[in-house]
Amino acid sequence: MLLGIGLMSVPFVRRFRGRAMLTFMASDSEEDVCDERASLMSAESPPPRCCQEGRQGLEDGAGAEPWRGQDSEDDFDEDPDHYVCGGVPGQPSGLEEELTLKYGAKHVIMLFVPVTLCMIVVVATIKSVRFYTEKNGQLPYGAGREQSLQPAVSLSIYTPFTEDTPSVGQRLLNSVLNTLIMISVIVAMTIFLVVLYKYRCYKFIHGWLIMSSLMLLFLFTYIYLGEVLKTYNVAMDYPTLFLTVWNFGAVGMVCIHWKGPLVLQQAYLIMISALMALVFIKYLPEWSAWVILGAISVYDLVAVLCPKGPLRMLVETAQERNEPIFPALIYSSAMVWTVGMAKLDPSSQGALQLPYDPEMEEDSYDSFGEPSYPEVFEPPLPGYPGDDLEEEEERGVKLGLGDFIFYSVLVGKAAATGSGDWNTTLACFVAVLIGLCLTLLLLAVFKKALPALPISITFGLIFYFSTDNLRETKRRKCHVYPAKRKKQVFGASCLVAGARLTEPRTRKVWRGHLARRHSPG
Amino acid sequence: MTAAVFFGCAFIAFGPALALYIFTIATEPLRVIFLIIGKASEGLKTINPDETAPSMRLLAYVSGLGFGIMSGVFSFVNTLSDSLGPGTVGIHGDSPQFFLNSAFMTLVIILLHVFWGIIFFDGCEKKKWSALLVVLLTHLLVSALTFISPHYGINLVSTYIIVVLMGIWAFFVAGGSCRSLKLCLLCQDKDFLLFNQRSR
């Protein structure tokens, strides 16, 4: 838990662009492809050597570190080859902007699906498995008691002030204090991480990430599976359970920290984000959770955009060293792929993989079939003409896992505690997606690292509280109608007795009136 | 109530809207988003001036569909979720067809929003204030009709008549004509998407 929490820095949105020279295609289509892809943004990808490490790291994913990265510095000067096709000075700026927007829009879509999936998993779990809405072993309706598990104890270290206070003011104060503690823990851990990174303690960081992902993939999955089985009253013996959890966890560790199919890695990242979000929803006290959401989006804004923010410093350090920034905790929507040369023999072209991109499949280089495991980057062979240099391209947009987690916490809490039921949940869902869309478009426009949380969480909070209160007033008003109808049903008979009907608030009142009706008769 | 009621009502209410979305928007999401951003931020100057007329209609259609889906979802999703739970419909004397009627009402409201969107945008562009007024009045009328909701007969039939009228109006406003309708139905219209799919 400490590890998981500790890795909470702030989420980020980050895009890469690179160039691909696909020499086995006809030259004109090559340029079209290049134009399209290269126009992504003027932000660039690190040079090929670093992309390889970046890719390794890409497959790492663990724990709950939301990340913010900076998408931005201009490699233009460093590597003129990088924009042979797009971003060329000769291109009219209007066209470039248009393509930029088109690319921004494309990434919006690429991220909608995983964010939606994560939220669906969390909402489905909240609505069906009672465990995650129980507070410390007590069912909200008092139907029974269950012992909560140890994680409750560890999370209450971060939120020691109870919300079980007599007055509203005290409760608010306690939740603000809890938030302060939580945010300071997050800030401290982030700074610790930055310091570790600055002093190149990579082994420590990797060990930390591995421990976090081990905990998420094994312990939390075990708890989750146990609760789901309990909810649906399905019996599972321990050997089967062990086998299932072991397989799930082991494959997850391999996919996230080493190599694996992109879709599987994405699926695992979504699942661990959902698990982490469920833990937060269960163990954070109610008001504290909302205040924490607000505070963390403010922190995100401050930390990304201020010059001395820890994450910004981290990003800059990584860029100075030309290394990718902790790809371990980042969801990537496309894989890195290497492009082979036309004259290479087929065996080396086995290293080709295609980015998961339906649009690109329209081009002629989808003849290589399904993308497989991301492979090691092949160094360019000497003796080939300069134009045919092998390039590695990283496409797609990256979103930190913390973004997934906090979006899902928002929507999950709306599902768990919203009095408007599905309306509140849907409103928050739409709000988060709108915020994400705006953030990605701003990213395309401003071309620098942007925090992914503030806009979405702000909209989400506004929508939650307004929809919640709207439903409250609606519900109170709606109660008048059924009451009136009941009056009409019994009204005739009661008029006979001359009894005056009041609003039927309890059944006892009705019984009383009925008794009065019958007695004179 | 059964899962059959849930799925049936869900598909009645949202089927056509989802079909519209899948067949017209999902295949070209970029174009839609791009149009929306382009319209929203004039300063970027990314819009090709020649495309103004058709793109505005597309925007009207998309925004109408968006409003319709959101309004339909918000009004119907709680009812749907209740239909999965236990209970007897109409035990106090209400109509036992509550779910079915609600589903049809939701469907008609979604379609109405699409047509209203098209007519309204066109009215704004061509400064036809009568169109705007009619859209507003029919909106109020349909909402008022929902107040007499236990009397589903009047409610639904009149709303469906309104939707047919609005549909015809929106069709002509969007540039359709009897001739193009005939071509479309006989699958001879080169621009219509089914024609393209057949020719593949």
XYZ file of C-alpha atoms in Angstrom:
721
model
C 0.000 0.000 0.000
C 2.765 2.335 0.942
C 4.472 1.529 -2.294
C 1.333 2.050 -4.262
C 0.535 5.335 -2.627
C 4.083 6.397 -2.782
C 4.107 6.237 -6.485
C 1.281 8.629 -6.820
C 2.620 11.472 -8.647
C 0.561 13.266 -11.061
C -0.826 12.068 -14.288
C 0.359 13.213 -17.589
C -0.467 13.184 -21.156
C 2.260 12.779 -23.548
C 2.642 12.182 -27.196
C 5.399 11.035 -29.360
C 6.142 11.594 -32.908
C 8.714 10.114 -35.039
C 9.371 9.462 -38.588
C 9.197 6.364 -40.546
C 10.789 5.756 -43.830
C 9.082 2.822 -45.263
C 11.259 2.033 -48.136
C 9.400 -0.954 -49.292
C 6.488 1.172 -50.233
C 6.134 3.150 -53.339
C 7.679 6.513 -52.908
C 4.569 8.575 -53.300
C 2.592 6.653 -50.774
C 5.581 6.883 -48.519
C 5.369 10.605 -48.565
C 1.669 10.522 -47.896
C 2.217 8.262 -44.965
C 5.008 10.424 -43.731
C 2.960 13.527 -44.101
C 0.171 12.039 -42.173
C 2.217 10.627 -39.412
C 4.812 13.256 -39.149
C 2.252 15.933 -38.812
C 1.357 14.618 -35.411
C 2.950 17.440 -33.639
C 6.075 19.295 -33.562
C 6.864 17.375 -30.428
C 9.275 14.673 -31.063
C 10.304 11.325 -29.948
C 13.702 10.705 -28.528
C 16.323 9.404 -30.892
C 16.139 5.729 -31.777
C 18.542 4.421 -29.162
C 16.441 5.843 -26.451
C 13.269 4.665 -28.022
C 14.399 1.158 -27.440
C 14.811 1.686 -23.745
C 11.683 3.646 -23.847
C 9.923 0.749 -25.319
C 11.216 -1.614 -22.736
C 9.970 0.718 -20.174
C 6.741 1.077 -22.060
C 5.961 -2.449 -21.351
C 6.654 -1.948 -17.727
C 3.706 -0.899 -15.869
C 3.099 -1.152 -12.274
C 1.443 0.245 -9.321
C -0.398 3.354 -9.346
C 1.896 5.963 -10.373
C 0.190 8.571 -12.330
C 2.691 10.294 -14.379
C 3.047 13.416 -16.040
C 5.412 13.756 -18.812
C 6.430 16.458 -20.979
C 5.865 16.110 -24.484
C 7.900 18.553 -25.819
C 11.141 19.626 -26.522
C 12.056 20.381 -29.876
C 14.301 17.937 -31.417
C 14.012 19.862 -34.539
C 17.393 21.289 -34.128
C 18.979 18.102 -32.952
C 17.715 15.876 -35.620
C 16.586 17.396 -38.838
C 15.780 13.993 -40.223
C 12.963 13.791 -37.821
C 10.741 15.935 -39.841
C 11.583 15.166 -43.322
C 7.990 14.657 -44.180
C 6.018 16.851 -41.925
C 6.808 20.017 -40.186
C 8.754 20.995 -43.205
C 9.168 24.749 -43.482
C 7.729 24.671 -46.941
C 4.402 23.345 -45.751
C 1.626 25.878 -45.324
C 0.988 26.394 -41.652
C -2.756 26.031 -42.082
C -2.384 22.528 -43.381
C -0.033 21.654 -40.582
C -2.447 22.957 -37.996
C -5.206 21.019 -39.624
C -3.255 17.837 -39.557
C -2.235 18.604 -36.023
C -5.829 18.854 -35.015
C -6.607 15.726 -36.910
C -3.954 13.922 -34.995
C -5.144 15.349 -31.746
C -8.584 14.087 -32.573
C -7.192 10.690 -33.416
C -5.574 10.369 -30.044
C -8.754 11.423 -28.352
C -10.364 8.366 -29.784
C -7.431 6.129 -28.940
C -7.746 7.083 -25.311
C -11.519 7.105 -24.994
C -11.720 3.349 -25.214
C -9.317 2.394 -22.413
C -10.581 5.122 -20.094
C -14.142 4.006 -20.743
C -13.237 0.376 -20.167
C -11.551 1.139 -16.868
C -14.564 3.122 -15.719
C -16.948 0.387 -16.824
C -15.017 -2.211 -14.841
C -15.048 -0.032 -11.740
C -18.725 0.904 -12.018
C -19.780 -2.682 -12.723
C -17.850 -3.877 -9.686
C -19.233 -1.150 -7.452
C -22.784 -1.857 -8.508
C -22.597 -5.595 -8.088
C -20.018 -6.393 -5.401
C -21.144 -4.996 -2.066
C -17.683 -5.243 -0.576
C -16.414 -2.107 -2.213
C -19.174 0.097 -0.874
C -18.964 -1.211 2.665
C -17.208 1.078 5.032
C -14.794 -0.796 7.279
C -16.803 -3.934 7.500
C -20.165 -2.327 7.961
C -22.734 -2.639 5.212
C -24.388 0.687 4.553
C -27.825 -0.735 5.270
C -26.703 -2.562 8.376
C -27.638 -5.898 6.885
C -24.646 -7.712 8.216
C -21.137 -7.405 9.332
C -18.030 -8.657 7.716
C -14.482 -8.298 8.708
C -12.633 -5.988 6.466
C -9.149 -6.865 5.475
C -5.844 -5.477 6.512
C -5.521 -2.865 3.763
C -8.107 -0.819 5.628
C -5.664 -0.417 8.462
C -2.844 0.710 6.239
C -4.908 3.227 4.318
C -6.268 4.731 7.493
C -2.704 5.720 8.242
C -3.085 8.234 5.463
C -6.512 9.390 6.565
C -6.407 9.260 10.320
C -9.108 11.829 10.985
C -12.419 10.102 11.245
C -15.494 11.362 9.479
C -17.810 10.064 12.122
C -18.208 13.413 13.793
C -21.348 15.032 15.129
C -21.093 18.281 13.259
C -20.728 19.100 9.612
C -17.979 21.619 10.237
C -15.898 19.088 12.106
C -16.367 16.555 9.352
C -15.303 19.058 6.744
C -12.271 19.997 8.767
C -11.315 16.368 9.210
C -11.624 15.675 5.529
C -9.471 18.677 4.683
C -6.848 17.486 7.138
C -6.955 14.000 5.672
C -6.470 15.523 2.251
C -3.501 17.542 3.417
C -1.873 14.436 4.801
C -2.536 12.450 1.659
C -1.286 15.141 -0.666
C 1.837 15.671 1.378
C 2.555 11.973 1.242
C 2.144 12.085 -2.511
C 4.359 15.133 -2.873
C 7.003 13.618 -0.631
C 7.015 10.394 -2.578
C 7.221 12.233 -5.842
C 10.174 14.252 -4.674
C 11.805 11.084 -3.386
C 11.301 9.534 -6.787
C 12.761 12.559 -8.520
C 15.784 12.455 -6.243
C 16.266 8.764 -6.906
C 16.011 9.362 -10.586
C 18.422 12.260 -10.488
C 21.001 10.197 -8.707
C 20.445 7.338 -11.086
C 19.261 4.796 -8.551
C 17.507 2.882 -11.267
C 17.678 -0.438 -9.497
C 15.851 0.921 -6.502
C 13.154 2.426 -8.680
C 12.699 -0.747 -10.644
C 12.528 -2.770 -7.466
C 9.927 -0.403 -6.118
C 7.841 -0.655 -9.262
C 8.085 -4.411 -9.275
C 6.992 -4.638 -5.665
C 4.008 -2.405 -6.393
C 2.909 -4.362 -9.369
C 3.382 -7.632 -7.507
C 1.100 -6.395 -4.799
C -1.522 -5.195 -7.248
C -1.427 -8.214 -9.455
C -1.488 -10.816 -6.720
C -2.870 -9.522 -3.466
C -5.522 -7.165 -4.781
C -6.554 -9.578 -7.479
C -6.966 -12.283 -4.882
C -9.142 -10.049 -2.750
C -11.155 -8.928 -5.756
C -11.696 -12.452 -7.001
C -12.699 -13.564 -3.539
C -15.296 -10.838 -3.248
C -16.715 -11.456 -6.708
C -17.048 -15.156 -5.966
C -18.757 -14.366 -2.694
C -21.190 -12.021 -4.388
C -22.267 -14.557 -6.940
C -22.086 -17.407 -4.456
C -19.699 -19.430 -6.580
C -17.504 -21.939 -4.836
C -13.898 -22.251 -5.854
C -11.386 -24.522 -4.227
C -8.006 -23.230 -3.199
C -5.935 -25.110 -5.826
C -8.008 -23.639 -8.642
C -7.870 -20.222 -7.026
C -4.128 -20.468 -6.641
C -3.716 -21.523 -10.237
C -5.919 -18.725 -11.528
C -4.307 -15.990 -9.499
C -0.833 -17.288 -10.215
C -1.405 -17.356 -13.939
C -3.037 -13.982 -13.994
C -0.323 -12.411 -11.900
C 2.619 -14.042 -13.620
C 1.433 -13.174 -17.105
C 0.718 -9.670 -15.891
C 4.219 -9.232 -14.526
C 5.702 -10.479 -17.756
C 3.517 -8.298 -19.930
C 4.004 -5.194 -17.936
C 7.662 -5.401 -17.064
C 9.049 -7.297 -19.960
C 7.539 -8.121 -23.300
C 4.106 -9.016 -24.333
C 1.413 -8.340 -26.873
C 0.367 -4.734 -26.740
C -3.292 -5.472 -26.253
C -2.553 -7.728 -23.305
C -0.317 -5.131 -21.740
C -2.984 -2.494 -22.181
C -5.556 -4.823 -20.673
C -3.391 -5.472 -17.642
C -2.734 -1.795 -17.122
C -6.444 -1.116 -17.272
C -7.105 -3.885 -14.776
C -4.531 -2.741 -12.267
C -5.804 0.828 -12.560
C -9.315 -0.424 -11.893
C -8.135 -2.454 -8.893
C -6.311 0.526 -7.442
C -9.323 2.759 -7.988
C -11.536 0.232 -6.221
C -9.170 0.213 -3.263
C -9.364 3.984 -3.068
C -13.123 3.976 -3.312
C -13.395 1.471 -0.525
C -10.901 2.817 1.909
C -11.035 6.556 1.546
C -13.658 8.198 3.730
C -16.454 9.847 1.797
C -15.825 13.528 2.046
C -12.088 13.049 2.119
C -12.243 11.320 -1.235
C -13.925 14.273 -2.900
C -11.584 16.800 -1.345
C -8.612 14.634 -2.317
C -9.815 14.538 -5.902
C -10.064 18.298 -5.993
C -6.723 18.797 -4.289
C -4.892 16.406 -6.514
C -6.082 18.104 -9.660
C -4.870 21.435 -8.285
C -1.565 19.814 -7.413
C -1.387 18.359 -10.885
C -1.914 21.746 -12.455
C 0.673 23.368 -10.244
C 3.255 20.642 -10.516
C 3.147 20.363 -14.279
C 3.016 23.976 -15.217
C 5.249 25.548 -12.592
C 8.932 25.654 -13.433
C 10.053 24.086 -10.163
C 7.453 21.376 -10.004
C 8.909 17.966 -9.197
C 7.449 16.298 -12.199
C 8.564 18.957 -14.544
C 12.066 18.576 -13.191
C 11.825 14.856 -13.622
C 10.735 15.240 -17.183
C 13.489 17.664 -17.931
C 16.076 15.388 -16.398
C 14.829 12.525 -18.473
C 14.973 14.604 -21.571
C 18.469 15.772 -20.823
C 19.545 12.200 -20.582
C 17.478 11.320 -23.613
C 15.689 8.629 -21.747
C 12.032 7.902 -21.623
C 10.342 8.881 -18.451
C 9.259 5.854 -16.462
C 7.334 4.104 -19.157
C 6.532 1.530 -16.520
C 3.519 3.363 -15.258
C 2.169 4.698 -18.466
C -0.558 3.481 -20.675
C 0.519 3.628 -24.248
C -1.941 3.468 -27.042
C 0.439 2.290 -29.699
C 3.566 0.287 -29.747
C 6.943 1.145 -30.951
C 7.832 -0.524 -34.129
C 10.809 -0.829 -36.270
C 10.824 -0.450 -39.946
C 12.889 -2.656 -42.093
C 14.612 -1.818 -45.250
C 13.375 -2.973 -48.557
C 16.504 -4.862 -49.286
C 16.738 -6.740 -46.062
C 16.184 -10.419 -46.159
C 12.834 -11.677 -44.901
C 14.281 -13.110 -41.692
C 15.274 -9.740 -40.400
C 11.996 -8.327 -41.489
C 10.450 -10.580 -38.929
C 11.262 -7.801 -36.570
C 8.684 -5.631 -38.212
C 5.645 -5.007 -36.305
C 2.865 -2.746 -37.079
C 1.497 -0.239 -34.725
C -1.991 -0.950 -33.665
C -3.628 1.546 -35.844
C -6.509 0.806 -38.106
C -5.833 3.886 -40.119
C -2.393 2.794 -40.951
C -3.571 -0.551 -42.054
C -4.939 1.084 -45.088
C -1.477 1.735 -46.252
C 0.366 -0.822 -48.154
C 2.666 -1.971 -45.455
C 0.110 -4.016 -43.659
C 1.234 -6.915 -45.694
C 3.239 -8.024 -42.738
C 0.162 -9.024 -40.883
C -0.671 -8.862 -37.251
C 1.582 -7.034 -34.896
C 3.391 -9.328 -32.608
C 5.628 -8.748 -29.683
C 7.515 -5.527 -29.692
C 10.954 -6.498 -30.798
C 14.327 -5.198 -30.184
C 15.299 -2.324 -32.294
C 17.604 -3.322 -35.111
C 20.558 -1.132 -35.755
C 20.870 0.223 -39.231
C 23.037 -1.869 -41.458
C 25.865 -0.084 -43.106
C 26.166 0.180 -46.795
C 22.666 1.340 -47.533
C 21.849 4.709 -48.913
C 21.251 7.385 -46.332
C 17.579 7.751 -47.183
C 16.893 4.171 -46.317
C 18.075 4.424 -42.786
C 16.066 2.354 -40.464
C 13.960 4.440 -38.179
C 12.096 3.629 -35.145
C 8.847 5.278 -34.655
C 6.759 5.570 -31.643
C 3.251 6.568 -32.265
C 0.358 7.181 -30.168
C -0.418 8.923 -27.021
C 0.512 8.027 -23.499
C -1.578 8.613 -20.470
C -0.369 8.016 -16.961
C -2.007 5.299 -14.954
C -2.860 7.767 -12.246
C -5.225 9.450 -14.648
C -7.071 6.217 -15.153
C -7.172 5.689 -11.425
C -8.524 9.081 -10.490
C -11.055 9.186 -13.295
C -12.303 5.812 -12.165
C -12.363 6.913 -8.534
C -14.549 9.849 -9.498
C -16.981 7.824 -11.538
C -16.930 4.928 -9.088
C -17.748 7.164 -6.147
C -20.543 8.728 -8.162
C -21.886 5.230 -8.769
C -21.461 4.220 -5.150
C -22.872 7.233 -3.407
C -24.812 9.232 -5.948
C -28.412 9.500 -5.022
C -29.414 9.896 -8.631
C -28.230 6.395 -9.397
C -27.306 6.037 -12.992
C -27.857 9.636 -13.966
C -25.096 10.857 -11.707
C -22.732 8.132 -12.861
C -23.391 8.875 -16.508
C -23.045 12.589 -15.989
C -19.648 12.125 -14.371
C -18.602 9.725 -17.106
C -19.498 12.227 -19.804
C -17.755 14.971 -17.866
C -14.530 12.986 -17.621
C -14.585 12.183 -21.322
C -15.231 15.795 -22.255
C -12.347 16.859 -20.048
C -10.076 14.269 -21.603
C -11.060 15.387 -25.068
C -10.336 19.007 -24.243
C -7.024 18.123 -22.644
C -5.879 16.179 -25.657
C -6.893 18.918 -28.005
C -5.074 21.455 -25.859
C -2.103 19.158 -26.032
C -2.253 19.249 -29.782
C -2.513 23.002 -29.758
C 0.037 23.909 -27.107
C 2.453 21.095 -27.798
C 3.752 20.805 -24.309
C 3.175 18.583 -21.346
C -0.211 19.049 -19.887
C -1.806 17.717 -16.760
C -4.619 15.367 -17.614
C -6.500 15.631 -14.352
C -7.643 19.210 -13.772
C -10.163 19.728 -16.531
C -11.730 16.282 -16.261
C -11.893 16.233 -12.494
C -13.284 19.769 -12.351
C -16.035 18.932 -14.811
C -16.622 15.654 -13.031
C -17.000 17.304 -9.639
C -19.279 20.020 -11.010
C -21.440 17.481 -12.789
C -21.528 15.188 -9.784
C -22.639 17.765 -7.266
C -25.109 19.441 -9.567
C -26.681 16.215 -10.808
C -26.791 14.844 -7.296
C -28.591 17.888 -5.955
C -30.839 18.121 -8.960
C -31.933 14.556 -8.391
C -32.538 15.257 -4.712
C -34.959 18.079 -5.386
C -36.589 16.150 -8.201
C -37.057 13.162 -5.980
C -38.673 15.167 -3.231
C -41.055 16.761 -5.678
C -41.892 13.468 -7.305
C -43.139 12.049 -4.073
C -46.161 14.292 -4.211
C -47.598 12.529 -7.201
C -47.815 8.970 -5.873
C -49.164 10.294 -2.571
C -51.956 12.085 -4.340
C -52.869 8.987 -6.242
C -53.079 7.010 -3.072
C -55.359 9.661 -1.699
C -57.621 9.292 -4.680
C -57.879 5.589 -4.178
C -58.860 5.821 -0.567
C -60.322 9.278 -0.753
C -63.760 8.183 -1.826
C -64.153 5.690 0.964
C -62.794 8.105 3.544
C -65.122 10.865 2.465
C -67.953 8.619 3.437
C -66.708 8.618 6.997
C -66.062 12.346 6.803
C -62.454 11.723 7.771
C -59.919 14.159 6.451
C -56.914 12.577 4.813
C -53.453 13.794 5.500
C -50.350 12.958 3.446
C -49.729 9.246 3.828
C -46.290 9.261 5.269
C -46.482 5.928 6.975
C -48.592 2.898 6.584
C -49.823 3.349 10.124
C -51.658 6.471 9.079
C -53.515 4.556 6.418
C -54.399 1.768 8.714
C -55.719 4.322 11.151
C -57.887 5.915 8.487
C -59.164 2.619 7.274
C -60.063 1.619 10.787
C -61.974 4.853 11.195
C -63.754 4.212 7.945
C -64.883 0.819 9.044
C -65.864 1.594 12.587
C -68.921 3.764 12.028
C -70.087 1.397 9.315
C -39.197 -8.130 -14.307
C -37.212 -10.154 -16.722
C -34.074 -9.667 -18.694
C -36.216 -9.839 -21.819
C -37.989 -6.664 -20.787
C -34.677 -4.987 -20.054
C -33.042 -5.856 -23.334
C -36.138 -5.338 -25.365
C -36.802 -1.889 -24.010
C -33.158 -0.939 -24.196
C -32.961 -1.834 -27.850
C -36.258 -0.211 -28.685
C -35.186 3.017 -27.096
C -31.550 3.157 -28.151
C -31.319 0.857 -31.152
C -32.010 3.370 -33.895
C -29.816 5.991 -32.245
C -26.937 3.544 -31.932
C -27.461 2.420 -35.486
C -27.306 6.008 -36.661
C -24.174 6.530 -34.661
C -22.459 3.385 -35.889
C -23.288 3.833 -39.512
C -22.736 7.510 -39.866
C -20.415 8.783 -37.192
C -18.322 5.913 -35.917
C -16.799 5.379 -39.328
C -15.669 8.942 -39.567
C -14.972 10.068 -36.045
C -12.083 12.227 -37.075
C -14.163 14.188 -39.480
C -16.733 14.833 -36.818
C -14.306 15.873 -34.128
C -12.387 17.867 -36.585
C -15.480 19.711 -37.720
C -16.483 20.380 -34.179
C -13.104 21.778 -33.234
C -12.904 23.708 -36.418
C -16.232 25.269 -35.795
C -15.416 25.913 -32.221
C -12.164 27.684 -32.762
C -12.332 29.935 -35.720
C -8.954 31.364 -34.980
C -7.164 28.286 -36.144
C -8.335 28.888 -39.666
C -8.300 25.250 -40.542
C -11.610 25.045 -42.259
C -11.723 24.867 -45.939
C -14.247 27.547 -46.909
C -15.751 25.376 -49.612
C -16.915 22.885 -47.109
C -18.958 25.244 -45.009
C -22.396 24.273 -46.247
C -22.336 20.484 -45.990
C -20.268 20.545 -42.838
C -22.795 22.711 -41.054
C -25.504 20.201 -41.828
C -23.291 17.417 -40.585
C -22.677 19.374 -37.425
C -26.419 19.920 -36.999
C -27.094 16.241 -37.410
C -24.320 15.226 -35.050
C -25.292 17.714 -32.389
C -28.946 16.725 -32.671
C -28.006 13.101 -32.282
C -25.772 13.898 -29.352
C -28.459 15.864 -27.560
C -30.990 13.184 -28.340
C -28.868 10.353 -27.029
C -27.998 12.217 -23.859
C -31.583 13.190 -23.200
C -32.816 9.685 -23.949
C -30.191 8.075 -21.781
C -30.796 10.393 -18.865
C -34.522 9.927 -18.968
C -34.583 6.194 -19.490
C -31.583 4.602 -17.844
C -32.994 4.579 -14.329
C -36.209 3.018 -15.550
C -34.179 0.378 -17.351
C -32.208 -0.425 -14.263
C -35.415 -0.774 -12.291
C -36.736 -3.163 -14.880
C -34.007 -5.600 -13.935
C -35.093 -5.661 -10.343
C -38.040 -7.371 -8.725
C -41.489 -5.932 -8.865
C -44.837 -5.940 -10.537
C -45.603 -3.263 -13.035
C -48.806 -1.350 -12.489
C -49.852 -3.013 -9.251
C -51.621 0.125 -8.143
C -53.707 0.349 -11.249
C -51.222 1.906 -13.624
C -50.695 0.581 -17.071
C -48.688 -2.654 -17.131
C -47.085 -1.480 -20.356
C -45.094 1.186 -18.569
C -41.683 0.011 -19.740
C -42.690 -0.490 -23.316
C -44.350 2.873 -23.530
C -41.394 4.575 -21.925
C -39.078 2.898 -24.403
C -41.095 4.104 -27.367
C -41.311 7.566 -25.896
C -37.557 7.672 -25.451
C -37.031 6.537 -29.008
C -39.302 9.198 -30.381
C -37.636 11.878 -28.317
C -34.210 10.892 -29.610
C -35.418 11.057 -33.198
C -37.102 14.358 -32.522
C -33.911 15.820 -31.194
C -32.081 14.816 -34.355
C -34.703 16.442 -36.568
C -34.967 19.487 -34.369
C -31.231 19.921 -34.505
C -31.202 19.898 -38.301
C -34.133 22.261 -38.630
C -32.864 24.601 -35.960
C -29.381 24.940 -37.389
C -30.803 25.525 -40.817
C -33.222 28.084 -39.435
C -30.396 29.897 -37.703
C -28.274 29.925 -40.806
C -30.948 31.111 -43.187
C -32.481 33.378 -40.542
C -35.827 31.684 -40.805
C -37.248 32.663 -37.456
C -40.461 30.783 -38.095
C -38.512 27.536 -38.159
C -36.934 28.324 -34.819
C -40.310 29.159 -33.344
C -41.878 25.964 -34.612
C -39.023 23.886 -33.215
C -39.379 25.548 -29.845
C -43.150 25.158 -29.790
C -43.109 21.518 -30.784
C -40.477 20.905 -28.130
C -42.756 22.429 -25.521
C -45.711 20.536 -26.915
C -43.988 17.177 -26.728
C -42.798 17.895 -23.197
C -46.318 18.898 -22.222
C -47.657 15.719 -23.753
C -45.501 13.733 -21.378
C -47.465 15.216 -18.480
C -50.523 13.248 -19.454
C -48.382 10.163 -19.320
C -50.782 7.528 -18.034
C -52.821 8.081 -21.184
C -50.239 6.502 -23.395
C -52.450 6.339 -26.442
C -52.801 10.060 -26.962
C -49.290 10.685 -25.773
C -47.480 8.352 -28.098
C -49.644 8.718 -31.163
C -49.458 12.491 -31.226
C -45.732 12.468 -30.568
C -45.190 10.050 -33.408
C -47.250 12.210 -35.739
C -45.070 15.136 -34.762
C -41.903 13.144 -35.358
C -43.046 12.107 -38.834
C -43.808 15.714 -39.730
C -40.497 16.900 -38.321
C -38.710 14.135 -40.148
C -40.157 15.111 -43.476
C -39.356 18.748 -42.844
C -35.782 17.967 -41.795
C -35.345 15.795 -44.863
C -36.247 18.631 -47.176
C -34.253 21.124 -45.181
C -31.168 18.930 -45.357
C -31.378 18.964 -49.108
C -33.321 15.863 -49.859
C -35.961 15.677 -52.537
C -38.424 13.141 -53.795
C -36.061 12.267 -56.581
C -33.113 11.655 -54.316
C -35.318 9.599 -52.045
C -36.330 7.404 -54.939
C -32.734 6.956 -56.009
C -31.766 6.094 -52.484
C -34.506 3.518 -52.075
C -33.641 1.893 -55.360
C -29.970 1.859 -54.334
C -28.972 3.891 -57.313
C -27.689 6.905 -55.444
C -23.953 7.049 -55.770
C -23.416 9.080 -52.657
C -25.377 6.968 -50.304
C -23.327 4.733 -48.129
C -25.124 1.520 -48.930
C -24.377 2.014 -52.541
C -20.711 2.270 -51.753
C -20.829 -0.839 -49.652
C -22.533 -2.800 -52.325
C -20.066 -1.813 -54.964
C -17.131 -3.122 -52.946
